[in-house]
Amino acid sequence: MLAFWVRIAALIFAVMFVGQYLPSVTSSIGGIFTSGAGLDFLLVFVVVGAAMAWLVFCCSVVAVPMLLDQRVDTLTAINTSVQAVRKNLKPLFTWAV
């Protein structure tokens, strides 16, 4: 999942700053926080990151303990985890945050 996130982050950066000159790292950080395009980039970056984190949470909140405790296959554990999140959305969302 980390490799996937790195690719997505690079893609977001490339799409948001297409055709622009890329300055040094120190001036890029200042530019991201002070320019309109930079703030749009941060918003998209955070929203996509949160969506990916929620996906991982939904697939693993019950699946990991279930795989350690019972003899089930991975897909059954993930399906059970997703169903548990669907049925208990409010408390599990609170726990995730």
Backbone as a ProteinNet text record, in pm:
[ID]
protein_1_A
[PRIMARY]
MLAFWVRIAALIFAVMFVGQYLPSVTSSIGGIFTSGAGLDFLLVFVVVGAAMAWLVFCCSVVAVPMLLDQRVDTLTAINTSVQAVRKNLKPLFTWAV
[TERTIARY]
82.1	0	86.8	202.3	290.8	338.5	375.5	420	307.2	183.8	68.6	49.6	62.4	47.5	156.6	277.8	386.4	355.8	303.7	268.7	153.7	52.7	-61.6	-16.2	69.2	118.4	196.3	279.6	354.1	260.6	157.6	60.2	-16.8	-58.5	-128.7	-38.8	87.2	181.2	199.8	215.5	237.1	115.8	-3.5	-125.3	-148.9	-124.7	-152.6	-51.6	71.3	175.5	227.7	141.2	181.8	229.6	341.7	394.4	459.7	476.2	538.2	681.7	764.5	903.6	908.4	985.2	995.8	1117.8	1096.6	1208	1265	1353.3	1415	1310.9	1350	1257.3	1211.9	1302.9	1265.5	1168.6	1189.6	1096.4	966.6	970.1	847.5	754.8	810.8	728	659.5	732.3	670.9	566.7	591.7	497.7	370	380.2	261.9	166	219.7	134.1	84.3	142.4	102.7	31.4	37.3	-26.7	-159.6	-245.5	-374.9	-361.5	-272.4	-250.7	-192.6	-107.8	-49.1	-152.3	-243.9	-349.6	-446.2	-473.7	-555.4	-485.8	-355.4	-276.2	-286.3	-271.5	-280.2	-417.6	-521.4	-656.8	-677.4	-638.5	-651.6	-565.4	-444.2	-350.5	-408.2	-465.2	-521.5	-647.1	-732.7	-857	-826.4	-735.6	-699.5	-631.1	-543.7	-478.6	-577.3	-674.6	-776.6	-862.8	-895.6	-975.4	-898.9	-770.1	-690.3	-677	-659.7	-649.4	-780	-893.8	-1023	-1040.3	-997.3	-1005.6	-923.3	-802.6	-717.2	-778.7	-832.2	-896.1	-1014.4	-1099.1	-1217.8	-1180.1	-1073.1	-1032.7	-957.9	-906.7	-819.9	-866.1	-966.5	-1003.1	-1043.5	-1114.5	-1153.6	-1070.9	-1022.9	-955.2	-825.2	-745.6	-616.4	-635	-715.6	-735.9	-801.7	-891	-959.3	-860.9	-769.7	-669.6	-576.8	-549.8	-462.2	-532.8	-663.5	-737.3	-805.2	-850.3	-928.4	-864.5	-904.5	-855	-950.6	-930.3	-1011.9	-918.2	-970.5	-889.2	-895.4	-807.1	-793.2	-918.4	-977.2	-1095.3	-1214.5	-1229.7	-1337.3	-1314.8	-1192.5	-1161.1	-1184.9	-1143.1	-1163.9	-1312.4	-1387	-1530.4	-1599.9	-1559.8	-1616.5	-1584.9	-1464.6	-1424.2	-1506.9	-1526	-1606.2	-1750.3	-1805.3	-1942.7	-1955.6	-1855.6	-1858.2	-1855.8	-1777.8	-1772.7	-1906.7	-1967.6	-2098	-2204.4	-2204	-2307.1	-2280.4	-2155.2	-2117.2	-2037.6	-2088.9	-2014.5	-1976.1	-2071.7	-2044.7	-1935.6	-1944.5	-1838.9	-1703.7	-1704.1	-1576.5	-1512.1	-1595	-1539.9	-1477.2	-1547.7	-1493	-1362.9	-1357.4	-1235.4	-1121.9	-1154.5	-1053.1	-992.4	-1077.3	-1029.8	-956.5
-118.5	0	125.3	118.6	234.5	268.6	167.9	192.8	254	208	264.4	410.8	442.4	580.5	670.9	621.5	700.7	732.2	634.8	657.4	757	742.2	833.9	975.6	988.6	1120.3	1186.4	1109.8	1164.4	1205.5	1126.1	1158.7	1286.5	1299.5	1421.5	1543.2	1531.5	1642.3	1678.1	1576.2	1601	1666.6	1624.5	1680.6	1823.7	1848	1980.2	2086.1	2046	2141.8	2117.6	2077.3	2049.3	2177.8	2168	2280.4	2389.1	2371.8	2473.6	2434.8	2535.7	2513.6	2466.5	2363.1	2310.6	2370.6	2459.8	2521.9	2427	2479.4	2397.9	2355.2	2262.9	2207.9	2314.9	2398.1	2498.6	2602.5	2645.3	2742	2674.9	2544.8	2471.9	2462.3	2437.1	2425.4	2558.2	2667.7	2798.2	2828.8	2790.6	2814.7	2734.8	2615.4	2530.8	2591.8	2647.8	2702.9	2843.8	2912.2	3050.8	3073.1	2979.7	3000.7	2926.5	2972.3	2907.4	2766.3	2746.7	2612.6	2519.2	2574	2493	2447.5	2536.4	2499.6	2398.5	2413.3	2312	2176.1	2177.7	2055.1	1990.3	2069.4	2014.7	1955.4	2023	1973.2	1838.3	1828.5	1702.2	1594.1	1629.6	1535.7	1477.3	1563.4	1517.9	1434.2	1475	1400.4	1261.2	1252.4	1121.8	1034.7	1093.6	1018.2	966.9	1049.7	1007.3	894.9	903.4	797.8	665.4	671.7	549.4	492.9	579.9	534.7	469.3	527.3	468.8	331.3	317.5	188.4	82.1	116.9	22.5	-10.8	90.3	66.4	-28.9	-3.9	-88.8	-233.8	-252.1	-388.3	-460.7	-387.5	-453.3	-445.1	-365	-343.8	-473.5	-558.8	-688.1	-801.1	-780.3	-887.1	-931.6	-838.9	-876.8	-959.9	-914.2	-1000.9	-1134.4	-1131.8	-1255	-1355.2	-1306.1	-1394.7	-1454.1	-1377.5	-1427.8	-1525.6	-1509.5	-1588.1	-1711.6	-1704.5	-1813.7	-1863.2	-1979.9	-2035.8	-1998	-1879.4	-1831.3	-1779.6	-1774	-1720	-1566.4	-1506.2	-1360.5	-1290.4	-1338.9	-1273.6	-1278.6	-1388.2	-1397.2	-1296.6	-1285.2	-1190.4	-1046.7	-1013.1	-877.2	-849.8	-946.2	-929.8	-909.9	-985.5	-970.7	-832.1	-785.1	-653.5	-543.1	-551.6	-450.7	-453.9	-572.9	-584.1	-526.4	-548.7	-493.9	-341.4	-285.4	-138.8	-86.2	-154.7	-111.2	-111.3	-214.6	-226	-136.2	-100.3	-19.4	103.1	175	284.4	392.9	438	550.3	519.4	408.8	383	350.8	281.1	248.6	371.2	461.4	586.1	668.1	672.8	744.7	682.7	551.2	482.5	509	514.6	536.9	677.3	772.2	911.3	928.3
0	0	0	65.2	67.3	-72.9	-150.8	-288.3	-371.2	-347.7	-417.7	-379.2	-249.8	-204.1	-263.9	-272	-330.8	-477	-549.4	-690.2	-702.9	-619.9	-623.3	-586.8	-486.9	-445.4	-559.2	-626.6	-739.8	-853.2	-875.9	-979.4	-943.9	-819.5	-776.7	-795.9	-756	-770.9	-917.5	-1002	-1144.9	-1209.8	-1172.7	-1231	-1182.1	-1054.2	-998.4	-1042.6	-1070.8	-1106.7	-1247.9	-1339.1	-1476	-1544.7	-1610.7	-1687.1	-1605.7	-1476.4	-1392.3	-1362.7	-1345.7	-1308.4	-1163.8	-1136.6	-1001.1	-931.4	-836.1	-764	-657.9	-575.4	-470.9	-366.9	-283.1	-184.3	-85.2	-38.9	61.3	5.2	-116.7	-173.7	-217.5	-247	-281.3	-161.6	-44.8	75.5	105	93.9	114.1	8.8	-114.8	-223	-210.8	-158.3	-142.6	-40.7	66.6	171.2	142.7	44.3	20	-112.9	-204.4	-334.7	-341.9	-430.1	-449	-501.5	-598	-653.6	-547.5	-462.1	-355.7	-254.1	-220	-125.5	-187.4	-316.8	-386.2	-383.3	-406.4	-401.4	-263.2	-157.5	-22.3	6.3	-38.5	-17.5	-86.4	-212.6	-287	-223.3	-183.6	-122.4	6.1	90.4	218	196.5	105	80.5	24.7	-70.6	-127.4	-21.7	57.2	165.2	268	303.7	400.2	343.2	214.7	151.6	150.6	121.5	121.5	262.4	361.3	500	544.7	503.9	540	476.6	352.3	284.7	358.2	396.3	469	604.6	672.6	802.3	788.1	689	669.2	640.8	567.1	530.4	642	739.6	837.1	981.6	1013.5	1153.5	1222.7	1155.7	1211.9	1149.9	1028.8	955.3	1022.2	1067.9	1125.9	1253.3	1350.4	1466.9	1431.7	1334	1293.8	1232.8	1151.4	1090.9	1196.6	1301.6	1407.3	1499.8	1514.2	1612.7	1554.8	1429.6	1372	1243.4	1200.1	1075.1	962.7	905.7	794	685.6	565	456	458	383.8	384.4	333.7	225.8	170.3	265.9	336	434.7	547.1	592.3	699.1	653.8	532.7	481.2	463.2	409.6	392.2	526.8	626.1	759.8	815.9	793.2	841.1	776.2	646.7	575.5	623.3	643.2	693	834.3	917.7	1053.6	1050.6	960	947.7	897.8	802.4	751.4	861.2	944	1047.3	1167.5	1190.5	1306.8	1263.5	1167.1	1105.8	1205.6	1284.4	1374.1	1477.6	1553	1651	1586.8	1475.1	1411.8	1346.7	1293.6	1240.3	1353.2	1466.1	1581.8	1628	1628.8	1668.6	1569.5	1440.8	1338	1348.4	1381.9	1389.9	1520.3
[MASK]
+++++++++++++++++++++++++++++++++++++++++++++++++++++++++++++++++++++++++++++++++++++++++++++++++

